[in-house]
Coordinates of C-alpha atoms in Angstrom, one line a residue:
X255 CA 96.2 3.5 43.1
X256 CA 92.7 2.4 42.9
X257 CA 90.1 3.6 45.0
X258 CA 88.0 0.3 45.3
X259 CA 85.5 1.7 47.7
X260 CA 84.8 4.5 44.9
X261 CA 84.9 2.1 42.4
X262 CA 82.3 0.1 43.7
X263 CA 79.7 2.8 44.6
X264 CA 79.9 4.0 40.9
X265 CA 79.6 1.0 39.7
X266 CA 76.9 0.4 41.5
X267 CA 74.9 3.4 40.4
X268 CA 76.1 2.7 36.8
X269 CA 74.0 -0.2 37.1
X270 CA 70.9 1.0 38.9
X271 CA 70.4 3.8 36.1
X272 CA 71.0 0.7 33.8
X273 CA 68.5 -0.9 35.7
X274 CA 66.0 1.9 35.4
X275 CA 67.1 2.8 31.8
X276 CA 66.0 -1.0 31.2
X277 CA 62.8 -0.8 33.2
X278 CA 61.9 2.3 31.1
X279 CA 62.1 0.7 27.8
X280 CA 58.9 -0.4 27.4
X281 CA 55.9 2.1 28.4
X282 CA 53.7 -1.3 29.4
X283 CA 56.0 -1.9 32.6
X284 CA 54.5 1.3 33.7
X285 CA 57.3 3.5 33.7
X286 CA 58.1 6.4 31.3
X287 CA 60.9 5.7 28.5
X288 CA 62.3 9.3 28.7
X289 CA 61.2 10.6 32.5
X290 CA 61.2 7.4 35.0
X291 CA 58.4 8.5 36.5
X292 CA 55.8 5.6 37.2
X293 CA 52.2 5.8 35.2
X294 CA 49.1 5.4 36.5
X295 CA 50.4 6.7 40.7
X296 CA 48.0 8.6 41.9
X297 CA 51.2 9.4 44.8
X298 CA 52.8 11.6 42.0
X299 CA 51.9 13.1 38.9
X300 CA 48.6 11.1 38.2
X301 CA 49.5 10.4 34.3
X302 CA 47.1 7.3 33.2
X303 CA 48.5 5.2 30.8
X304 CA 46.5 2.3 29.6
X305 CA 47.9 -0.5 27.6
X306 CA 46.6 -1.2 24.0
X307 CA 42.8 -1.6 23.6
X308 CA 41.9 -4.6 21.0
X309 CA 38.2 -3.3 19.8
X310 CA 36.2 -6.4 18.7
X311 CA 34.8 -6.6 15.4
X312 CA 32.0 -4.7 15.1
X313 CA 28.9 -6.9 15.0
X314 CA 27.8 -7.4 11.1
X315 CA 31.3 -6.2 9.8
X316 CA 34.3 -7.9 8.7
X317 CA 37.5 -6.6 9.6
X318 CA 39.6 -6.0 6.1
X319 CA 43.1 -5.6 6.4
X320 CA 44.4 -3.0 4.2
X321 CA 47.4 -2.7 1.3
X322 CA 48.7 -1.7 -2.0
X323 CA 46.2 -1.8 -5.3
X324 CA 45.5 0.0 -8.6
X325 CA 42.2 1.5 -8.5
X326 CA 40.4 2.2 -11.7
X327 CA 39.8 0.8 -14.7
X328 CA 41.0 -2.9 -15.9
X329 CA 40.3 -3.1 -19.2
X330 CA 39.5 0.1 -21.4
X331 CA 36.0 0.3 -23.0
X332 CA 36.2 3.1 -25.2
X333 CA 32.6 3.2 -25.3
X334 CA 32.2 4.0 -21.4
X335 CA 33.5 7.4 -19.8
X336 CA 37.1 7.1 -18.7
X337 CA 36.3 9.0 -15.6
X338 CA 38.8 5.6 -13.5
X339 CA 42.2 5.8 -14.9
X340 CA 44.2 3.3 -13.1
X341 CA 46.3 4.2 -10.0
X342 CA 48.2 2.8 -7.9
X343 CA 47.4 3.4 -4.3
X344 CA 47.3 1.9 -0.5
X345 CA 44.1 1.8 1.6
X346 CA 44.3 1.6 5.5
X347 CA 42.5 -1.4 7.2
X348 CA 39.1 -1.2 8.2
X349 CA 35.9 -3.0 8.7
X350 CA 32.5 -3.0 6.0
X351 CA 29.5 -4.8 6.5
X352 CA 29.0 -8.3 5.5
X353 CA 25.9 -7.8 3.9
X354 CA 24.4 -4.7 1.9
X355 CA 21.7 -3.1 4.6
X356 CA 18.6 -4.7 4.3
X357 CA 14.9 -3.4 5.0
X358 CA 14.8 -5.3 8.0
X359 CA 17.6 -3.2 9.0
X360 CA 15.9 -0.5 8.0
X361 CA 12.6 -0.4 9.5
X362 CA 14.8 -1.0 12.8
X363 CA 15.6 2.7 12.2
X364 CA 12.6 4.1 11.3
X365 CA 10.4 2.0 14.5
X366 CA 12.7 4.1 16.8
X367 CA 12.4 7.1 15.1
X368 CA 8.9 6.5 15.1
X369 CA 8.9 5.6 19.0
X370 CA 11.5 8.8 19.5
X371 CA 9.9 11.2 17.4
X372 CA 6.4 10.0 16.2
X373 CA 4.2 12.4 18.7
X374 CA 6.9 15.9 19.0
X375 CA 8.3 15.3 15.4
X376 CA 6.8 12.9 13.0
X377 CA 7.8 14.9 10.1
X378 CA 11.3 13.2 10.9
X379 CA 9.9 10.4 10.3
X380 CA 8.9 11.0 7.8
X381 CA 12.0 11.9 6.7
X382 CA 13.7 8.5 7.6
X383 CA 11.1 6.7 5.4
X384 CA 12.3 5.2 2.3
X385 CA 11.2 5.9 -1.2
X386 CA 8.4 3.2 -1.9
X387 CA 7.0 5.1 -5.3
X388 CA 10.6 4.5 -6.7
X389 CA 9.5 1.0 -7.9
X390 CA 6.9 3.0 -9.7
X391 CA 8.0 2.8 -14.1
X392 CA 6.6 4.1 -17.2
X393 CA 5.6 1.0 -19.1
X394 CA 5.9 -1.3 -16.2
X395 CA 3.7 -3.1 -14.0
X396 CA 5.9 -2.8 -10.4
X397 CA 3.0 -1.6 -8.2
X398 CA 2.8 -4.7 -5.8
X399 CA 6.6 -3.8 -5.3
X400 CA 5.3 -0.1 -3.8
X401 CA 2.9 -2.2 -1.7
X402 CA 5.2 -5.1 -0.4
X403 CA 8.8 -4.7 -1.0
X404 CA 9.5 -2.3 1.9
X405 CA 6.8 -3.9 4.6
X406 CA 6.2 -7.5 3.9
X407 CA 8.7 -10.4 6.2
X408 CA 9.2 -11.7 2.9
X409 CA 11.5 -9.1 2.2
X410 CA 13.2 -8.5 5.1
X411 CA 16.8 -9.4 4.5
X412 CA 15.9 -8.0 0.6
X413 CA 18.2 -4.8 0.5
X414 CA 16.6 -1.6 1.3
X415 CA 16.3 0.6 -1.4
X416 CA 15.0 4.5 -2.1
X417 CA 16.9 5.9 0.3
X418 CA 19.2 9.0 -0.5
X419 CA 23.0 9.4 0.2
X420 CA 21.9 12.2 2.9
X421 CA 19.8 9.2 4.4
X422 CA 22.3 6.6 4.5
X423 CA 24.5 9.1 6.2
X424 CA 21.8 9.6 8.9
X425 CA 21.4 5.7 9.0
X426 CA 25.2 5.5 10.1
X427 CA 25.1 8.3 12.7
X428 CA 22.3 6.6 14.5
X429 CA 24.0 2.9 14.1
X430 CA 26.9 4.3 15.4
X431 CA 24.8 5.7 18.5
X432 CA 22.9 2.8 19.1
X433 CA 26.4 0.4 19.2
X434 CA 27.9 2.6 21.8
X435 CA 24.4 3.3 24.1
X436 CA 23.5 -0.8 24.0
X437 CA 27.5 -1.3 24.7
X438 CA 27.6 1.3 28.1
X439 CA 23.9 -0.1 29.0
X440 CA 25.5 -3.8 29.2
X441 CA 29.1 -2.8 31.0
X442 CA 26.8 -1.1 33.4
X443 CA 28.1 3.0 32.6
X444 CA 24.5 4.3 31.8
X445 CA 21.1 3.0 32.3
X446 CA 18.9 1.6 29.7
X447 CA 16.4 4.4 27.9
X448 CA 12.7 4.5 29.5
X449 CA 10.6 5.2 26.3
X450 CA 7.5 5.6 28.3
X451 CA 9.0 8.8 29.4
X452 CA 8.8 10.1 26.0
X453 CA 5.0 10.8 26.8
X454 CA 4.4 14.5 27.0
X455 CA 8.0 15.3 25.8
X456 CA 8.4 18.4 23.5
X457 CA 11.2 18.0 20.6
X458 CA 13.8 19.8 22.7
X459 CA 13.7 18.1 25.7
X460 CA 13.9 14.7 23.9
X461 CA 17.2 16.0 21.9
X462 CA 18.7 17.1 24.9
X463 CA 18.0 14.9 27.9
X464 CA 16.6 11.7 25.8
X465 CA 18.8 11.0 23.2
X466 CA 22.0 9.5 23.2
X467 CA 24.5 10.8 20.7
X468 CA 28.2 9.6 21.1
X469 CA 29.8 13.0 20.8
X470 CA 27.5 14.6 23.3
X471 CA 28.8 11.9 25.6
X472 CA 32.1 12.2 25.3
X473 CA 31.8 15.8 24.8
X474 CA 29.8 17.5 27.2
X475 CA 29.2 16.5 31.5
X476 CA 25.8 15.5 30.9
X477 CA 26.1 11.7 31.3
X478 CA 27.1 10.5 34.2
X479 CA 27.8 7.0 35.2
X480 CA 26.2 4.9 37.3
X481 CA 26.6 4.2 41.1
X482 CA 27.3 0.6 41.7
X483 CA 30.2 -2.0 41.5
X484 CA 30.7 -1.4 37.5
X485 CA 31.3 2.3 37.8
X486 CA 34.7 4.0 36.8
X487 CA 37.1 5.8 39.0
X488 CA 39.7 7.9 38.4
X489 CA 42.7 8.2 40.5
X490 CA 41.2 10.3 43.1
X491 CA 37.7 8.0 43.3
X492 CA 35.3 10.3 41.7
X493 CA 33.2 9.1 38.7
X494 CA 34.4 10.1 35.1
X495 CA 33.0 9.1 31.9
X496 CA 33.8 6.0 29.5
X497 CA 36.3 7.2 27.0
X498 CA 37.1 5.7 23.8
X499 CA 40.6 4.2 25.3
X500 CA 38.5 2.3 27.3
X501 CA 37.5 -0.2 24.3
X502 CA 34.1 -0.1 25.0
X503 CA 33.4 2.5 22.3
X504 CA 33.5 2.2 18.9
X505 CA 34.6 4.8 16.5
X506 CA 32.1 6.4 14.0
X507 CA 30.3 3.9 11.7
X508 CA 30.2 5.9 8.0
X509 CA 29.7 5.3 4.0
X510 CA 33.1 3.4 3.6
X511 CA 35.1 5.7 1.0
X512 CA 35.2 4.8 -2.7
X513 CA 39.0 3.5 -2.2
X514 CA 37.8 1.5 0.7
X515 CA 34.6 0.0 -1.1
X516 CA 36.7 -1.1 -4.3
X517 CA 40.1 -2.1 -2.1
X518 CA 37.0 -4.7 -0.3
X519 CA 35.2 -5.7 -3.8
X520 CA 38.1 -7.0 -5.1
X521 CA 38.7 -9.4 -2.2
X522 CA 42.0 -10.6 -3.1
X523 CA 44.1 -12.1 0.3
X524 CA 47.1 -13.3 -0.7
X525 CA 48.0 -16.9 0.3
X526 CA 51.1 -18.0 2.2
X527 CA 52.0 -20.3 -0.2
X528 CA 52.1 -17.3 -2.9
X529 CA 53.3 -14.8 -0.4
X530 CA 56.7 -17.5 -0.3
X531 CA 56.9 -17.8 -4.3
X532 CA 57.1 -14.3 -4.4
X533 CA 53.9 -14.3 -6.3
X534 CA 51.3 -11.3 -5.0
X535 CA 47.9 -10.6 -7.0
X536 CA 46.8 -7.0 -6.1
X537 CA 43.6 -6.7 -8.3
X538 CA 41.1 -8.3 -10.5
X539 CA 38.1 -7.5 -12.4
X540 CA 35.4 -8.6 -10.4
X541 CA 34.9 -9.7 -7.1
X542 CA 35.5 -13.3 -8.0
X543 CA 38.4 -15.2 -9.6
X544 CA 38.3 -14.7 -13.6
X545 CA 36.5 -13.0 -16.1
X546 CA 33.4 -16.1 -16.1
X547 CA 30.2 -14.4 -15.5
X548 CA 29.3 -17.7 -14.7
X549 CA 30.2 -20.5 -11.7
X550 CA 33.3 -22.9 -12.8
X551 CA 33.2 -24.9 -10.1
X552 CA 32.5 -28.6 -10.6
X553 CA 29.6 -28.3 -8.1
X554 CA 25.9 -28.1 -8.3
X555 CA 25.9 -24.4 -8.9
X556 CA 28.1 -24.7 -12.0
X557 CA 27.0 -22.9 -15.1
X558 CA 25.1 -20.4 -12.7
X559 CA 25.3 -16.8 -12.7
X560 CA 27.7 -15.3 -9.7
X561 CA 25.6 -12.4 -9.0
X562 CA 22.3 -10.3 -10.0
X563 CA 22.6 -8.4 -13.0
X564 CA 21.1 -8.6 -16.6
X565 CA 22.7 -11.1 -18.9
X566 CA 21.1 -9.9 -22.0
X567 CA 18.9 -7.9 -23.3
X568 CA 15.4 -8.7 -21.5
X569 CA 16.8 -11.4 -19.8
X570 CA 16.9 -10.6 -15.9
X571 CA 17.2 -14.3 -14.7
X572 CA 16.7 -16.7 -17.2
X573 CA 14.6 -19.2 -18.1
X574 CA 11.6 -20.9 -16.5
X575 CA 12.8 -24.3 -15.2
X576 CA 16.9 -23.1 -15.6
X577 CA 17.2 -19.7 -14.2
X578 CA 20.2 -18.6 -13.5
X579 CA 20.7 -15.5 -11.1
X580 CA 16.8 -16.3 -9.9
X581 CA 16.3 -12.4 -9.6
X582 CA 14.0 -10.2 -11.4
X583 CA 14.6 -7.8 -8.9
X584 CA 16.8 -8.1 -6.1
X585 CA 17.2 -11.0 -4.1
X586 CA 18.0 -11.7 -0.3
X587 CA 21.5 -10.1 0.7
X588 CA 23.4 -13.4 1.6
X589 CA 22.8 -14.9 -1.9
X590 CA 25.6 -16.4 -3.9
X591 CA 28.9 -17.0 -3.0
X592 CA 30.8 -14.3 -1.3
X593 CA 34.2 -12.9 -2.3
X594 CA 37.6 -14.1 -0.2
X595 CA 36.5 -11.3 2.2
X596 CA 33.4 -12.8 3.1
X597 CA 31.8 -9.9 1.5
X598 CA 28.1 -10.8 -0.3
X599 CA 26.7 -8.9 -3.4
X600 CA 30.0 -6.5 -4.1
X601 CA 28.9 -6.8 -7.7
X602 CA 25.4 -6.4 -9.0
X603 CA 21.6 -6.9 -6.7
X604 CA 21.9 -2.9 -6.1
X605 CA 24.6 -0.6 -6.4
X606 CA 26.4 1.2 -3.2
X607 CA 26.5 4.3 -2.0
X608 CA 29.7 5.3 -1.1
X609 CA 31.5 8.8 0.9
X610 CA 33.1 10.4 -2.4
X611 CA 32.2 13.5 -3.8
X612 CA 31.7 12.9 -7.5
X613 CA 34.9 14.0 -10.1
X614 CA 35.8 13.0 -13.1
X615 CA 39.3 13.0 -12.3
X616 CA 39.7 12.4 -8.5
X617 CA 41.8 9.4 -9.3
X618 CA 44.8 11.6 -10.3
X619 CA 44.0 13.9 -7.7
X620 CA 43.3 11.7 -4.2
X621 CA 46.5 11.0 -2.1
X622 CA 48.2 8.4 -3.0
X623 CA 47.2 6.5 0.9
X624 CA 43.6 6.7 2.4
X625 CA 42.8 8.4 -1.1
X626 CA 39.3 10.5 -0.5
X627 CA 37.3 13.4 -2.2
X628 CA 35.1 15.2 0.4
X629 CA 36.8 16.6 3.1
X630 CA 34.7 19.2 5.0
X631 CA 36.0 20.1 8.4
X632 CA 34.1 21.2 11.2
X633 CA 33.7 22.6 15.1
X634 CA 30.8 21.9 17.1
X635 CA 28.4 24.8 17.4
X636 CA 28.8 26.2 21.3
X637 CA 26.4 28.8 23.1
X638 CA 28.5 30.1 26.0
X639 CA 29.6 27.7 29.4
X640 CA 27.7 26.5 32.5
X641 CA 29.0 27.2 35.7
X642 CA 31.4 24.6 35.6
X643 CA 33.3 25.6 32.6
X644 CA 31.6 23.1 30.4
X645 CA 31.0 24.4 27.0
X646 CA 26.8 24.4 26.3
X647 CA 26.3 22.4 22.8
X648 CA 24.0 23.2 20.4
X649 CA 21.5 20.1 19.5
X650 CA 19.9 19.7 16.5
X651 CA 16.6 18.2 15.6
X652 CA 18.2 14.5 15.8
X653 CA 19.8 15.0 19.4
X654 CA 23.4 15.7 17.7
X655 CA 26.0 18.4 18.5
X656 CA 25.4 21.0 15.3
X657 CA 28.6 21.6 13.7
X658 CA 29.6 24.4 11.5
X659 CA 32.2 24.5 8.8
X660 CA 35.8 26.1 9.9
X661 CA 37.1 28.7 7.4
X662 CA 38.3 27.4 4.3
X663 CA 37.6 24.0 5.5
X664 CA 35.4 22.9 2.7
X665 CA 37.9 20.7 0.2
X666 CA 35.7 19.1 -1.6
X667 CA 37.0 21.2 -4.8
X668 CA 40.5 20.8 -4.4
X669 CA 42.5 20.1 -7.7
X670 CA 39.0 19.2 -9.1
X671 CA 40.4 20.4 -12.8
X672 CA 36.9 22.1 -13.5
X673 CA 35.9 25.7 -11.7
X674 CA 32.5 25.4 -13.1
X675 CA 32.4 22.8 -10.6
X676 CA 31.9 24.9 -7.9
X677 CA 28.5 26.5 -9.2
X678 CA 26.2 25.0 -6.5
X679 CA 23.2 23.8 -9.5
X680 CA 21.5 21.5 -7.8
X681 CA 20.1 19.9 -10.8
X682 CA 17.5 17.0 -10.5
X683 CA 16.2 17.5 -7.2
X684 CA 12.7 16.9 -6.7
X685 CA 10.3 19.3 -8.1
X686 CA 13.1 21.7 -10.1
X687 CA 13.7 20.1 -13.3
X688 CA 16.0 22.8 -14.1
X689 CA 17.8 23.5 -11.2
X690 CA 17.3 26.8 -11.4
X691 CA 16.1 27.1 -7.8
X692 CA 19.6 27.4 -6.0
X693 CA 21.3 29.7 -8.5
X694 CA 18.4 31.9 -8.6
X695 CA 19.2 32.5 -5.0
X696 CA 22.8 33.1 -5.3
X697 CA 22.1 35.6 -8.0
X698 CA 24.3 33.4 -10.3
X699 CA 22.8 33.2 -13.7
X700 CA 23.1 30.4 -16.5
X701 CA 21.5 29.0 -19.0
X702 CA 19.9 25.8 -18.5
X703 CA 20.0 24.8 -22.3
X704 CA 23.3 25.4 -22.6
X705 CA 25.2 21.9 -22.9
X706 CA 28.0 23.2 -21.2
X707 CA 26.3 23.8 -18.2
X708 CA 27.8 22.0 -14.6
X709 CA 25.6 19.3 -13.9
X710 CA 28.1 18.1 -11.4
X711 CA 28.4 19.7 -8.3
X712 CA 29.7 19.2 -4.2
X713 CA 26.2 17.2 -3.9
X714 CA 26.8 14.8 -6.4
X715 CA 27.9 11.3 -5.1
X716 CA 29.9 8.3 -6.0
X717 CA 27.8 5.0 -5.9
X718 CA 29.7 1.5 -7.4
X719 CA 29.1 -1.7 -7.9
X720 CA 26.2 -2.4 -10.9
X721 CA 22.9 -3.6 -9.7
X722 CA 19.9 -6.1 -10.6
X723 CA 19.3 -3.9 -13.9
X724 CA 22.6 -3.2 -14.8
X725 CA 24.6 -4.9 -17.8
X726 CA 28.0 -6.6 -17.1
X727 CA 30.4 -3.2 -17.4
X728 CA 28.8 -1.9 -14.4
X729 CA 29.6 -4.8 -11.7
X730 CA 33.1 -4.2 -12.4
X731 CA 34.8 -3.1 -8.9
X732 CA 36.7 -0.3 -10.8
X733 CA 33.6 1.5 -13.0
X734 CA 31.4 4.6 -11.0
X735 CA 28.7 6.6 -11.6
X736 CA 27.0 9.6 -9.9
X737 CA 24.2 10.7 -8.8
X738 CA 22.6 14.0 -6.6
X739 CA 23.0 13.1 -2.7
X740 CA 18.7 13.6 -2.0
X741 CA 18.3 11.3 -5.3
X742 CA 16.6 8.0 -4.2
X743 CA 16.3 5.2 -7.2
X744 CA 15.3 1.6 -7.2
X745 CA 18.9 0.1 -7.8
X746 CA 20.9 1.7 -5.2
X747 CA 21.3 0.7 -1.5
X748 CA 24.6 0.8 0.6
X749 CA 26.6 -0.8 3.2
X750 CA 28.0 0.8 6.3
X751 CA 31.6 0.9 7.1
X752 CA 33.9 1.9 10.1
X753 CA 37.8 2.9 10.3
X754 CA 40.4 0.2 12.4
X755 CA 42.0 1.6 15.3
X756 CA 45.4 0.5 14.9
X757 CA 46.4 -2.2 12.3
X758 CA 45.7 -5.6 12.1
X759 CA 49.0 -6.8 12.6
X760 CA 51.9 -5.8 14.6
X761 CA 54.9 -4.0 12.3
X762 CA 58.3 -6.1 12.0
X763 CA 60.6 -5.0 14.6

């Protein structure tokens, strides 16, 4: 006999765990999947849960969603160093600048390094200044160039030039900075710096009360928000700190990696239409359609040269009255047509810095997703705790947390096919033609006229792209060269780049 009473009661609580079960499938109701326990109730546990953060895009960077592509070589020059086998790999999405840095963009940085540091450090800025004397050539009359290129309006969005692979990196640390301080100034989290307070400063107590640096924010307990309607609260109503869920912050702006910086020259987005045929092009030899050198468009610019680069022996930009790329030098960073990114000069005006350590072979080596030479891992540097518990950072001369390298965290030499490699040389730098300087003090001895000599080493960098003297080879998106990180020439420049915080698109459930 059926005991309906019974029957009903568990039915009933068949159906309220159903009902919970339910309710728990999806994290955004505010429930956990696997406990039941509600987020965000300061009544219980406390656990904050926030729902996906969508970051804007970050201003003068275009968001590039990433895929599959061979990187390397697309046609084999037997000529040129095969140091870019093809291989087949898949980059993550991520944003890059629209435009190569310009000196505009430039002398931004060096004005508030100058207003930061000009009285208790100015050899810093020093430091920051670019390389004017690198327009300076045997056999060449470039000196207005020293004078002007740098400092005069008519330059400004001209792309900076003479600055070092250590520079560019400093640029990106204190872009990244100044995006996150301007973005908690306007929500209202921190106040707005008072450079008139800078008067009388000495060097430490601008790089430790001063200076805003995005780890030492989110780091340390010495920012706290401000008092007013715009202020955070936990659950409990004290103040806390912006974090990087919160949206407002955006993630480290860096030298995009070489994968990342070809993956974007080529440009290729793949149209629906194609995408239905079945038909998908993954790569190309230049950042524009083809193998023309020249504009095929039935349009006023056809017949013109797409980008700045030399055509022919002595010719730089053609002929008076029909000049085709209209640079002898560089030329303005939004000239020409940009590739189906939206991306301007990824072939020729100056070629790019980009994150790599330099190898010959890091194309067969570099994982086959987010592929990358350079890997050094790091902690921050600590000197005890305050009374609170909070770890005491160590600043450097730039207002940023020092970091030290973890044991055995250096990988810039892993599977690098060549143990000479990892003879520190340092060959080229400024004022030690030989390079004997650094071995000397490791006690390492070797002969500088010996051919066989390592003249590559964990501070030579990757820069791409061919430049305003480079012949047509070079402004192919899959040929690189190398050159010493404090090197600083007249044909290299760079543009900034940022990883993507999730994907651009949802995956098929």
């Amino acid at each position: 006999m059926i005991n309906r009473p019974l029957l009903i009661k568990n039915v009933l609580i068949a159906l309220t765990i159903t009902a919970v079960l339910s309710a728990c499938s999806n994290s955004s109701k505010g429930v956990s999947n696997v406990t039941g326990w509600k987020y965000n109730d300061k009544k219980t546990t406390g656990f904050i849960v926030k729902d996906e953060v969508r970051r804007t895009t970050p201003v003068g960077m275009v968001p590039i969603e990433g895929g599959t592509f061979t990187i390397g070589e697309k046609t084999e020059v037997v000529t040129m160093p095969r140091n870019n086998l093809r291989r087949r790999i898949t980059v993550p999405s991520f944003y890059i600048d629209q435009y190569e840095i310009s000196n505009v963009n430039w002398r931004e940085y060096t004005h508030w390094m100058q207003l930061v540091f000009g009285e208790a450090a100015p050899e810093l800025v020093k430091r920051a200044m670019p390389d004017k004397t690198v327009w300076r050539e045997d056999l060449a009359y470039n000196d207005p160039l020293i004078q002007y290129y740098f400092d005069d309006p008519n330059y400004n969005y001209y792309p900076v030039v003479g600055v070092s692979w250590e520079q560019a990196v400093d640029f990106c640390q204190w872009r990244t900075d100044r995006v996150n301080e301007e973005a908690l100034i306007r929500a209202g989290y921190i106040k707005s710096p008072d450079f008139k307070s800078l008067e009388g400063m000495d060097l430490q107590e601008i790089t430790e009360s001063f200076i805003f640096n995005t780890d030492k924010y989110l780091n340390s307990a010495a920012y706290q928000p401000l008092e007013g309607k715009k202020k955070l609260k936990d659950l409990y109503g004290n103040n806390v700190k912006v974090s990087m869920g919160e949206g407002i912050l955006v993630p480290a702006i860096r030298l995009p990696t070489e994968a990342e910086w070809e993956f974007a020259a080529y440009g290729i987005k793949v149209s629906k239409k194609d995408r239905k045929q079945g038909f998908v092009q993954e790569t190309r030899e230049y950042p524009w359609s083809g193998m023309q050198i020249r504009n095929n468009k039935k349009n006023k610019y056809r017949g013109m040269m797409v980008a700045n680069f030399v055509r022919g022996r002595g010719d730089m930009m053609g002929t008076s009255g029909a000049l085709d790329d209209r640079g002898t030098y560089t030329v303005a960073v939004d000239s020409y047509f940009p590739n189906d990114f939206g991306l301007y000069n990824m072939a020729g005006n100056v070629s790019e810095w980009v994150a790599d350590v330099y190898r010959s072979t890091s194309f067969d080596d570099i994982s086959e997703y987010s592929g990358f030479r350079g890997n050094v891992y790091t902690n921050f540097v600590t000197d005890g705790e305050d009374e609170n518990g909070n770890p005491l950072f160590v600043i450097d001369s730039l207002g940023r947390i020092q970091t030290n390298v973890i044991k055995d965290g250096d990988k810039r030499n892993v599977k690098d096919g060549d143990p000479m490699s990892r003879v520190m040389t340092d060959f080229l730098l400024a004022g030690d033609t030989t390079g004997l300087s650094a071995i000397q003090a490791r006690n390492v001895k070797i002969d500088p006229t010996d051919v066989l000599a390592p003249k590559v080493d964990d501070q030579t960098r990757v820069y791409k792209g061919g430049s305003w003297k480079d012949r047509i080879y070079w402004l192919s998106s899959g040929s690189r060269r190398f050159m010493n990180e404090k090197q600083r020439t007249n044909d290299v420049g760079f543009r900034c780049a940022m990883s993507m915080i999730g994907e651009t698109e949802k995956p098929i459930k």
